[in-house]
Short mmCIF file of C-alpha atoms in Angstrom, two decimals:
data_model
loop_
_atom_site.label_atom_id
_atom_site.label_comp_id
_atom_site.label_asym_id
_atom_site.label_seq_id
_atom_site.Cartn_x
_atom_site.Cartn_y
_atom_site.Cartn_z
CA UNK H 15 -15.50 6.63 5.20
CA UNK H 16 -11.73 5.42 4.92
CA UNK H 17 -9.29 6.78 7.07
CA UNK H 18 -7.07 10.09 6.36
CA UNK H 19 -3.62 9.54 5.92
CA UNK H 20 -1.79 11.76 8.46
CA UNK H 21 0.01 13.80 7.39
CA UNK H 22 1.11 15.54 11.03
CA UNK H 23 5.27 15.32 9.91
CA UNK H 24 4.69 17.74 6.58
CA UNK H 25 6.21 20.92 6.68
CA UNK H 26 3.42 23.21 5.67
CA UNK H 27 5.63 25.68 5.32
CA UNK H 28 6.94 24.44 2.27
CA UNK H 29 4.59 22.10 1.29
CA UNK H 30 1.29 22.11 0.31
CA UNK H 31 -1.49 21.28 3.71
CA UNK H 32 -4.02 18.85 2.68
CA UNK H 33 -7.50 20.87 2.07
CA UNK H 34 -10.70 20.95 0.69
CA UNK H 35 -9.37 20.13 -2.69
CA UNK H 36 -7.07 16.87 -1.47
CA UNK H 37 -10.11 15.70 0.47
CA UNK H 38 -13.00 16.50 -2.60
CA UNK H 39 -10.23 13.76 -4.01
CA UNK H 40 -10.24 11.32 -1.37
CA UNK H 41 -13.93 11.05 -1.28
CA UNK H 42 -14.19 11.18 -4.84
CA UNK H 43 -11.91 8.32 -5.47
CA UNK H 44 -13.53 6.01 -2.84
CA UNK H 45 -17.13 7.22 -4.07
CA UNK H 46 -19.34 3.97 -4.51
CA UNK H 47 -19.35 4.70 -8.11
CA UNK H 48 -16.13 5.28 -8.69
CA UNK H 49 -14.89 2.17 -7.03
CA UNK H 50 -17.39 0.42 -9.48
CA UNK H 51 -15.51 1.97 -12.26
CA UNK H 52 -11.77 1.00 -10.88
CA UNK H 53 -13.29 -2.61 -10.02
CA UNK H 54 -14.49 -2.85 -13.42
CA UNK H 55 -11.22 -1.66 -15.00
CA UNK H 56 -8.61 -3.02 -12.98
CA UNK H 57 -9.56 -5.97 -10.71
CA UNK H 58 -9.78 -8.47 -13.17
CA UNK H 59 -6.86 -10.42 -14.12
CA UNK H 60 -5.75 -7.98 -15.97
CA UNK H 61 -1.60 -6.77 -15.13
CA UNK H 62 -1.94 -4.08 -11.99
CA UNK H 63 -2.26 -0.68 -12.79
CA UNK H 64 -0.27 2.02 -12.81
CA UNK H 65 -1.36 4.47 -10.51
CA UNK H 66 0.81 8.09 -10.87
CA UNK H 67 -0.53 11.33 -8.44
CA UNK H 68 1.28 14.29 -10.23
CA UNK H 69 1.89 17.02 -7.60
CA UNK H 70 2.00 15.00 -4.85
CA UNK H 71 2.09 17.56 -2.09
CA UNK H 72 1.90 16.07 1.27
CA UNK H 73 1.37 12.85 -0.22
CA UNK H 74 -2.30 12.29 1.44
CA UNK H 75 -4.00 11.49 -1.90
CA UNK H 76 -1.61 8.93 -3.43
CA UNK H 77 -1.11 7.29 0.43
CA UNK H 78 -5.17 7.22 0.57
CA UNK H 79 -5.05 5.11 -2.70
CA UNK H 80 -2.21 3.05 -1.91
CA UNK H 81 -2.91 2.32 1.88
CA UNK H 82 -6.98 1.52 0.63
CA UNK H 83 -6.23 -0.23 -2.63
CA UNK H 84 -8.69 -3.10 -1.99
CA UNK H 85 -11.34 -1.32 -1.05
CA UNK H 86 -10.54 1.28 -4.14
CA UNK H 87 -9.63 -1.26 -6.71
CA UNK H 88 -10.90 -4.38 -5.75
CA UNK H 89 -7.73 -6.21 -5.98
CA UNK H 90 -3.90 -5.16 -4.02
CA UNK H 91 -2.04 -5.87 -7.48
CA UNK H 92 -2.03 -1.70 -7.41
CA UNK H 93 1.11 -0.16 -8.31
CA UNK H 94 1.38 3.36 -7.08
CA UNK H 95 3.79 6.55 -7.63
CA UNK H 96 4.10 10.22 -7.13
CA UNK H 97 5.64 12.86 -8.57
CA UNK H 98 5.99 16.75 -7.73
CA UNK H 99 8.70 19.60 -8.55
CA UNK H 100 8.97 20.08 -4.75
CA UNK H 101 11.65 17.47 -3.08
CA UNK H 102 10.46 18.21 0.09
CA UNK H 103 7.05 17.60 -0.98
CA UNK H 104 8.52 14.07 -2.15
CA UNK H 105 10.19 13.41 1.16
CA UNK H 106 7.17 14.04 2.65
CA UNK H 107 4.95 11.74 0.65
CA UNK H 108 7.63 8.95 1.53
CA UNK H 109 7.00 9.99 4.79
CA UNK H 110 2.99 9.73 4.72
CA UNK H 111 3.14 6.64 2.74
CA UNK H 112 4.96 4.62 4.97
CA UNK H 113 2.57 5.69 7.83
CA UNK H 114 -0.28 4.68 6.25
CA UNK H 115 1.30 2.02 4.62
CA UNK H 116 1.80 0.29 8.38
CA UNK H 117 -1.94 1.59 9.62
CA UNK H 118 -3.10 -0.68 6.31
CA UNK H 119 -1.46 -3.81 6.35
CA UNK H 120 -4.42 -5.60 4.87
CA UNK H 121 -5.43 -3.69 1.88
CA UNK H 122 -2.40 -1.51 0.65
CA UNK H 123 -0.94 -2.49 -2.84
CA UNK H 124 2.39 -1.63 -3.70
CA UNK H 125 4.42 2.06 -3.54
CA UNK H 126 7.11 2.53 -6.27
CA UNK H 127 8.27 5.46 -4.83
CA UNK H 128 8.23 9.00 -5.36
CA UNK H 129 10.31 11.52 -7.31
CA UNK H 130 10.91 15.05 -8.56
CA UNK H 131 9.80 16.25 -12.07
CA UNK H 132 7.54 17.99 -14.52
CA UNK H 133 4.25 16.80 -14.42
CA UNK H 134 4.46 13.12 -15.89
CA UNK H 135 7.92 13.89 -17.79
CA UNK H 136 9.46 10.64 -16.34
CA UNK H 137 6.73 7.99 -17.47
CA UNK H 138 7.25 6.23 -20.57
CA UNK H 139 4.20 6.96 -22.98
CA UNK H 140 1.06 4.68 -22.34
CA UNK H 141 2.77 3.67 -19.09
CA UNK H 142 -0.17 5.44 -16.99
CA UNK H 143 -3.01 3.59 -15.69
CA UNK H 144 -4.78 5.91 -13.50
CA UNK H 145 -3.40 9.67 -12.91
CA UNK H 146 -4.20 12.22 -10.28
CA UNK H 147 -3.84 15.36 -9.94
CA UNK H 148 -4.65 18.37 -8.08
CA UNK H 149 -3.25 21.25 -9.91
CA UNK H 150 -2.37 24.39 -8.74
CA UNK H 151 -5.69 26.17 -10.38
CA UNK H 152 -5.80 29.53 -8.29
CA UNK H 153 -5.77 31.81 -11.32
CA UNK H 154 -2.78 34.22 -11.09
CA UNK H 155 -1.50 37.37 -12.77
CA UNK H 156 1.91 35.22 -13.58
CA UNK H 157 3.13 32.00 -12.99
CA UNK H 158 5.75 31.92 -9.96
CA UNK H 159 9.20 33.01 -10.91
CA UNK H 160 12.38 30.93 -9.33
CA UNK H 161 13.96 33.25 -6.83
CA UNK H 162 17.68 33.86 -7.36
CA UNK H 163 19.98 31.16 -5.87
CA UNK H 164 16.99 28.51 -5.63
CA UNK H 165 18.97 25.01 -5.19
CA UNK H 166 19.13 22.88 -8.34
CA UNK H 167 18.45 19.72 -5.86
CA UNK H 168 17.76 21.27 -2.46
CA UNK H 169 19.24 19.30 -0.14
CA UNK H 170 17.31 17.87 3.04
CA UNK H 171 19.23 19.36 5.68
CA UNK H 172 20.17 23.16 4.65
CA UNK H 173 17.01 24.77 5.60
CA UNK H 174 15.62 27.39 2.91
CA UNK H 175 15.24 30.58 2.64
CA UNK H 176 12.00 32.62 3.02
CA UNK H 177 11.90 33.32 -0.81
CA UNK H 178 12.61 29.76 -1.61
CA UNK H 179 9.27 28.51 0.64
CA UNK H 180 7.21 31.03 -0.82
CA UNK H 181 7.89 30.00 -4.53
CA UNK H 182 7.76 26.33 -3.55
CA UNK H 183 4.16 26.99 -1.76
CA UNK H 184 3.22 29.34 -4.73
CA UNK H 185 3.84 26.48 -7.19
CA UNK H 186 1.21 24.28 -6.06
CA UNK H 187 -0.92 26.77 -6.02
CA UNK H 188 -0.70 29.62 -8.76
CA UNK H 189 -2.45 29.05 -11.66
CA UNK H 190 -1.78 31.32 -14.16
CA UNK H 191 -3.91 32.60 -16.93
CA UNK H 192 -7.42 30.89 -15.69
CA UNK H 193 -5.75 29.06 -13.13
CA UNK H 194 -5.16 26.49 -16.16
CA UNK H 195 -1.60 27.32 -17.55
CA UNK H 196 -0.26 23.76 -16.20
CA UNK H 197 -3.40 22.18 -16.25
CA UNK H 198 -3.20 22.82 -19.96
CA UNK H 199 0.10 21.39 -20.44
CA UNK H 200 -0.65 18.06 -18.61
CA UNK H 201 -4.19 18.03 -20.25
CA UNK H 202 -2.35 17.92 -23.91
CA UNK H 203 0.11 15.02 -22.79
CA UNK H 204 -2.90 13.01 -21.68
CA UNK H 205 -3.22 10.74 -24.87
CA UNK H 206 0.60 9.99 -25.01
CA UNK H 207 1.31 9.49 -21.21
CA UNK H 208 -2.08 7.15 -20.92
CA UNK H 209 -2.39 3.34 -21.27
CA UNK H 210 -5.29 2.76 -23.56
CA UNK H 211 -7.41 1.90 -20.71
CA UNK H 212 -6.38 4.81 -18.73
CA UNK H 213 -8.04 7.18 -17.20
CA UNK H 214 -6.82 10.93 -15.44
CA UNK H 215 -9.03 12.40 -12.23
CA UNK H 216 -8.09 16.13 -12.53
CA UNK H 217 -9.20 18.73 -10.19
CA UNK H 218 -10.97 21.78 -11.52
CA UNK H 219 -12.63 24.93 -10.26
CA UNK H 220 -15.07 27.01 -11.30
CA UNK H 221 -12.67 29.20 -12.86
CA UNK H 222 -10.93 26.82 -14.66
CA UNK H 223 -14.08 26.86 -16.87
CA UNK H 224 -14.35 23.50 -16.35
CA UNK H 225 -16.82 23.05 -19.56
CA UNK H 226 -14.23 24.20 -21.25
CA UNK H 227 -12.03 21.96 -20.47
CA UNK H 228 -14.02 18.53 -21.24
CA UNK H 229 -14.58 20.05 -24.33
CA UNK H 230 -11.41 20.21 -24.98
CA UNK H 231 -10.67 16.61 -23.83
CA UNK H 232 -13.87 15.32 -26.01
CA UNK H 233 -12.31 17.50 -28.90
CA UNK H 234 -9.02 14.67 -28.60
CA UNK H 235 -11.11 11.89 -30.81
CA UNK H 236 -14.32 10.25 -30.93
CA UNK H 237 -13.44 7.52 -27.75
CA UNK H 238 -12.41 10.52 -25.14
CA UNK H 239 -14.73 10.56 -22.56
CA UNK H 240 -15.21 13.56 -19.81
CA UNK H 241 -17.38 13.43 -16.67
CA UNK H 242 -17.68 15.27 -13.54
CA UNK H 243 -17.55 12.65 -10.90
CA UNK H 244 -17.08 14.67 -7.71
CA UNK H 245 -18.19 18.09 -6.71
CA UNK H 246 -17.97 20.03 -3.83
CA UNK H 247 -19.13 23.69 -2.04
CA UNK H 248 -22.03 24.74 -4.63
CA UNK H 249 -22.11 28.50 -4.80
CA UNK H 250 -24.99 30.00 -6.93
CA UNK H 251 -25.50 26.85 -8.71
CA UNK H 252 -21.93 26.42 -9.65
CA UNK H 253 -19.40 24.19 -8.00
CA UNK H 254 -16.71 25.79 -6.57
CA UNK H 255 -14.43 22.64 -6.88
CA UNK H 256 -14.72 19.78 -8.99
CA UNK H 257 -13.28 16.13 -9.88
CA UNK H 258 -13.15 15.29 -13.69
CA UNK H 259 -12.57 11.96 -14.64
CA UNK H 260 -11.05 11.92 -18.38
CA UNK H 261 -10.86 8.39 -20.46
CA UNK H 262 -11.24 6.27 -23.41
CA UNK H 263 -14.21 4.68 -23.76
CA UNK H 264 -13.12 1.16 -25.15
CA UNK H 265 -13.79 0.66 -28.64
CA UNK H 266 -16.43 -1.86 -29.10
CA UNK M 10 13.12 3.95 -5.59
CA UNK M 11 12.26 -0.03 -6.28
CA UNK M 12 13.69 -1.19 -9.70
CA UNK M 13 10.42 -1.81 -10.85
CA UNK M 14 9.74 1.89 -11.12
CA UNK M 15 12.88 1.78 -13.69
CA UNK M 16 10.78 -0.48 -15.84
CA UNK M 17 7.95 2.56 -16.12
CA UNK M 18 10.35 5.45 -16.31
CA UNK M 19 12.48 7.25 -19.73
CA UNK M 20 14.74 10.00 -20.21
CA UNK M 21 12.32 13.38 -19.14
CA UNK M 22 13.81 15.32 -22.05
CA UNK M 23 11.18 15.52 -25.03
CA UNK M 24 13.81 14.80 -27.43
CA UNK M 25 14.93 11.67 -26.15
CA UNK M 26 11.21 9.61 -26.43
CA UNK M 27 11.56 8.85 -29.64
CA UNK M 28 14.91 7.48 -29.51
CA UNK M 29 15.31 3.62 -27.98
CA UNK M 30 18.19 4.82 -26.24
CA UNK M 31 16.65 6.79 -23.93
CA UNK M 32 15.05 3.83 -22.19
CA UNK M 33 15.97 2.27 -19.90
CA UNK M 34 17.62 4.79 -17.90
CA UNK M 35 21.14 3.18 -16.79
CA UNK M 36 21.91 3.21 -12.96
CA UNK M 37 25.67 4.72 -12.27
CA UNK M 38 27.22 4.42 -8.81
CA UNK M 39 23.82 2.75 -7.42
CA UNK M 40 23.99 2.49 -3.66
CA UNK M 41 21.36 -0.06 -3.00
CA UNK M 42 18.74 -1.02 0.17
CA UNK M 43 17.04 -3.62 0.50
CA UNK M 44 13.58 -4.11 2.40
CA UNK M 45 12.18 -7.24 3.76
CA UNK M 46 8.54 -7.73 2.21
CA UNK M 47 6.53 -10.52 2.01
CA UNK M 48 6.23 -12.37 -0.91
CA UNK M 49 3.59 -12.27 -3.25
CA UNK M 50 3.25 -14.59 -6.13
CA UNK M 51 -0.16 -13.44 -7.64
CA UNK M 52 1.46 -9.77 -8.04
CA UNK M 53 4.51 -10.82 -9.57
CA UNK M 54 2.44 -13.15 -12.05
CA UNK M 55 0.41 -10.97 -12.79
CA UNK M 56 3.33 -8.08 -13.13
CA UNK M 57 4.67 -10.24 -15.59
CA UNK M 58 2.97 -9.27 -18.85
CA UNK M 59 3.34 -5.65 -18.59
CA UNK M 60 6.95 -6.23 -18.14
CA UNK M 61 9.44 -5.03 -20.93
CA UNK M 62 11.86 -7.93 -20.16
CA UNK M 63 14.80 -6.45 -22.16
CA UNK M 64 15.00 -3.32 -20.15
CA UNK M 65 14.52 -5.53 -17.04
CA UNK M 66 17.27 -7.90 -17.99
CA UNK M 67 19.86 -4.54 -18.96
CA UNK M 68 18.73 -2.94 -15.26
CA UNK M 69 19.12 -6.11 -13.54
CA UNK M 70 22.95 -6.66 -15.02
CA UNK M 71 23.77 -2.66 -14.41
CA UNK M 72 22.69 -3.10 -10.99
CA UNK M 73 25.00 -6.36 -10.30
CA UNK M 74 22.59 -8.81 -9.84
CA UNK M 75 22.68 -12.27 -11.91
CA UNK M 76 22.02 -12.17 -15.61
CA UNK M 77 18.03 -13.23 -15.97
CA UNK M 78 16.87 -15.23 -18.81
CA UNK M 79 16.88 -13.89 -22.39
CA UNK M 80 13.39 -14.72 -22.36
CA UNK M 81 10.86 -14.07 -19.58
CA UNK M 82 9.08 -16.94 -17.85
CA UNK M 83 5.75 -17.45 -19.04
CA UNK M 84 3.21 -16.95 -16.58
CA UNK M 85 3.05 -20.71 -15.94
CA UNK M 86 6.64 -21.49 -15.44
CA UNK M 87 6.91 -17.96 -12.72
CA UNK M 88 4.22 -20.17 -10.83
CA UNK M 89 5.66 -23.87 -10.43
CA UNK M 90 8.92 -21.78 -9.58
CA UNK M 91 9.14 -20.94 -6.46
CA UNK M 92 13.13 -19.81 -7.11
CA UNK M 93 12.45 -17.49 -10.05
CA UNK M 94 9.72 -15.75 -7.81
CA UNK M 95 11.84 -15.24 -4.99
CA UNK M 96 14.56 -13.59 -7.59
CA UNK M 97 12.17 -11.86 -9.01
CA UNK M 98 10.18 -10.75 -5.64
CA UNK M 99 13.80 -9.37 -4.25
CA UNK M 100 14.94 -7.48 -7.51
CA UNK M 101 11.40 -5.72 -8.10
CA UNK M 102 10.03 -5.41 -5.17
CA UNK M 103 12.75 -5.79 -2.15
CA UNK M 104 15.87 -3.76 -4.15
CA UNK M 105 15.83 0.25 -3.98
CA UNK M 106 18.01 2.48 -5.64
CA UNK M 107 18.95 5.21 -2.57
CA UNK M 108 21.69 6.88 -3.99
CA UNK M 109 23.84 7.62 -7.54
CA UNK M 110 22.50 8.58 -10.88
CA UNK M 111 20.21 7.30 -13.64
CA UNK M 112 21.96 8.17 -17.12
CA UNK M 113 20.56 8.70 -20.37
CA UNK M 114 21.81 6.26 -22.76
CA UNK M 115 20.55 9.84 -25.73
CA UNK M 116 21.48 12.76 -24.62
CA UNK M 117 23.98 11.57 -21.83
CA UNK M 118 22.16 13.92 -18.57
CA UNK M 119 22.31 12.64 -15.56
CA UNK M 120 19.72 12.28 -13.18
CA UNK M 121 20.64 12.30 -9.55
CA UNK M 122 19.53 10.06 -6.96
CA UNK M 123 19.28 11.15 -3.13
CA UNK M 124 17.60 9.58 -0.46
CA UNK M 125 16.00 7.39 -2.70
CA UNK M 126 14.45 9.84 -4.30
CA UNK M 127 15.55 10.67 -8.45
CA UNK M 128 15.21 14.57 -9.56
CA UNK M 129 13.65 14.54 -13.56
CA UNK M 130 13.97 17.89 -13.21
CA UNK M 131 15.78 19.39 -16.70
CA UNK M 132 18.03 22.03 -16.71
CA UNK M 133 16.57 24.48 -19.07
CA UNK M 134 18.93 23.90 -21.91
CA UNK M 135 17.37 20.10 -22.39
CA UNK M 136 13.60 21.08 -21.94
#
């Protein structure tokens, strides 16, 4: 087991704790076969990869990969970056980086930094090496709605309002329709935003009708590839929570 | 932000992907910081192919540092030169863009810069 990131500076009152779901991640990404797949990808001499955790949060996940890039990848030549529509969740990830950052000195690669935005909106297409994300997959009645007077760039030191934390924890959690609505938008951008030998680890549960979903991805050309590769809290025979990796298979 | 990340990043407006302007973003009233990291050759040699050198070269200028080659090293020369990788180690790995803007050379929005973090975010007019 590789060390947890901590995380203890986060305000979880506006950011998203680290739970079941970030941790089904963690454990996912430093599976034994998983790190065959990234060593098989990536640690060649290949150029580093891009790696780009979309709704960052806390930052535990993409400070996990960065802080344990050798043992993940095989190789330090990682180049990792985060993104979420919460700045605070962004300072925070700085924050948790840096921390475990200095508890790795030995086998972290190297952070780019982290910024605001949609999704993967920034990255130029086929920039994307390996993408995370843990959605916000509750499903919900509607998707959040921006309270009135929500700061266009909230700034670090006015402290927000009630109304403003609520939206900002509701975001990375609501849903929508199936708990898919932005899981669905990222899902379609996959084949621009990834490098042809990139490959997405998206977090799904059982509502998400996760079948469904690889279908979907399967349904984007003959290469696509879909797998469950992590699974966690079996209820009934289903799995509550689930890691999908999506990918090209390369064409031979 | 390190000015690498500028070599991965475009204009967040859907509009503006298709159009080479959009990319790279330009840097306007850049307050830099600089870190002190250790060199490493075999990442910057290996960086090296999946660099777009022109956008490199136009951040690099915008950002006052020395012009860089038109061309890019090949893998070979960045090796046996132990200058260039130094330059190269301090602009893309050492050099972080804390405060100011990152302009869209399409549509002309500005995205701001605080704390060394940039907001994508679009107002709703450009989504």
């Amino acid at each position: 087991m590789l060390p947890t990131p901590d995380t203890s500076h986060v305000p979880y009152e506006r950011v998203y704790e680290p739970s079941e779901d970030s941790f089904l991640l963690l454990d996912t990404l430093s599976s034994e076969p998983e790190r065959r797949f990234l060593h098989r990808e990536f640690a060649r001499a290949a150029p580093p990869p891009l790696v780009v955790e979309v709704g960052t949060g806390s930052g535990v996940v993409v400070a996990f990969v960065h802080a344990h890039a050798r043992t993940i990848f095989g190789t330090r030549r990682v180049l990792a970056a985060g993104v979420d529509v919460n700045a605070h969740a962004c300072r925070a990830t700085a924050g948790t980086v840096a921390k475990a950052q200095a508890h790795h000195g030995q086998t972290h690669g190297v952070f780019l930094g982290s910024c605001v935005g949609d999704l993967a909106a920034p990255w130029r297409d086929g920039s994307i090496d390996v993408l995370v994300f843990n959605p916000p997959y509750v499903p919900t009645p509607d998707m959040p709605s921006r309270p009135e007077g929500f700061p266009d760039d909230p700034s670090p030191t006015q402290k927000p309002s009630f109304d403003d934390d609520s939206y900002l924890l509701a975001l990375s959690y609501a849903g929508g329709m199936d708990g898919m609505e932005t899981t669905d938008r990222l899902i379609g951008s996959l084949p621009q935003i990834l490098s042809p030998r990139g490959c997405a680890y998206i977090l799904l549960c059982a509502q998400n009708k996760p079948e469904d979903v690889k279908r979907r991805v399967r349904g984007f050309g003959p290469q696509w590839r879909a797998l469950t590769v992590g699974s966690s809290g079996k209820t009934a025979g289903w799995e509550k929570l689930q890691v999908v990796r999506m990918w090209r298979d390369a064409v031979s | 932000m390190k000015v690498l990340s500028l070599n991965f990043i475009t204009c967040a407006a859907k509009a503006c992907k298709s159009s080479s302007a959009s990319y790279p973003l330009h840097p306007k009233d850049a307050e830099l910081v600089q870190d002190d990291i250790e060199v490493n050759p075999e990442m910057l040699i290996n960086v090296l192919p999946r660099l777009d050198w022109a956008a490199l070269r136009t951040t690099s200028a915008e950002i006052g540092f020395p012009q860089l080659p038109e061309q890019p090293p090949t893998q070979e020369e960045l090796q046996a030169d132990e200058k260039m990788l130094q330059d190269l180690h301090h602009l893309l790995l050492e050099t972080q863009i804390s405060e100011g803007k990152l302009v869209c050379g399409n549509c002309g929005h500005e995205y701001a810069v605080k704390e060394g973090i940039a907001n994508f975010l679009l107002p709703s007019h450009l989504v």
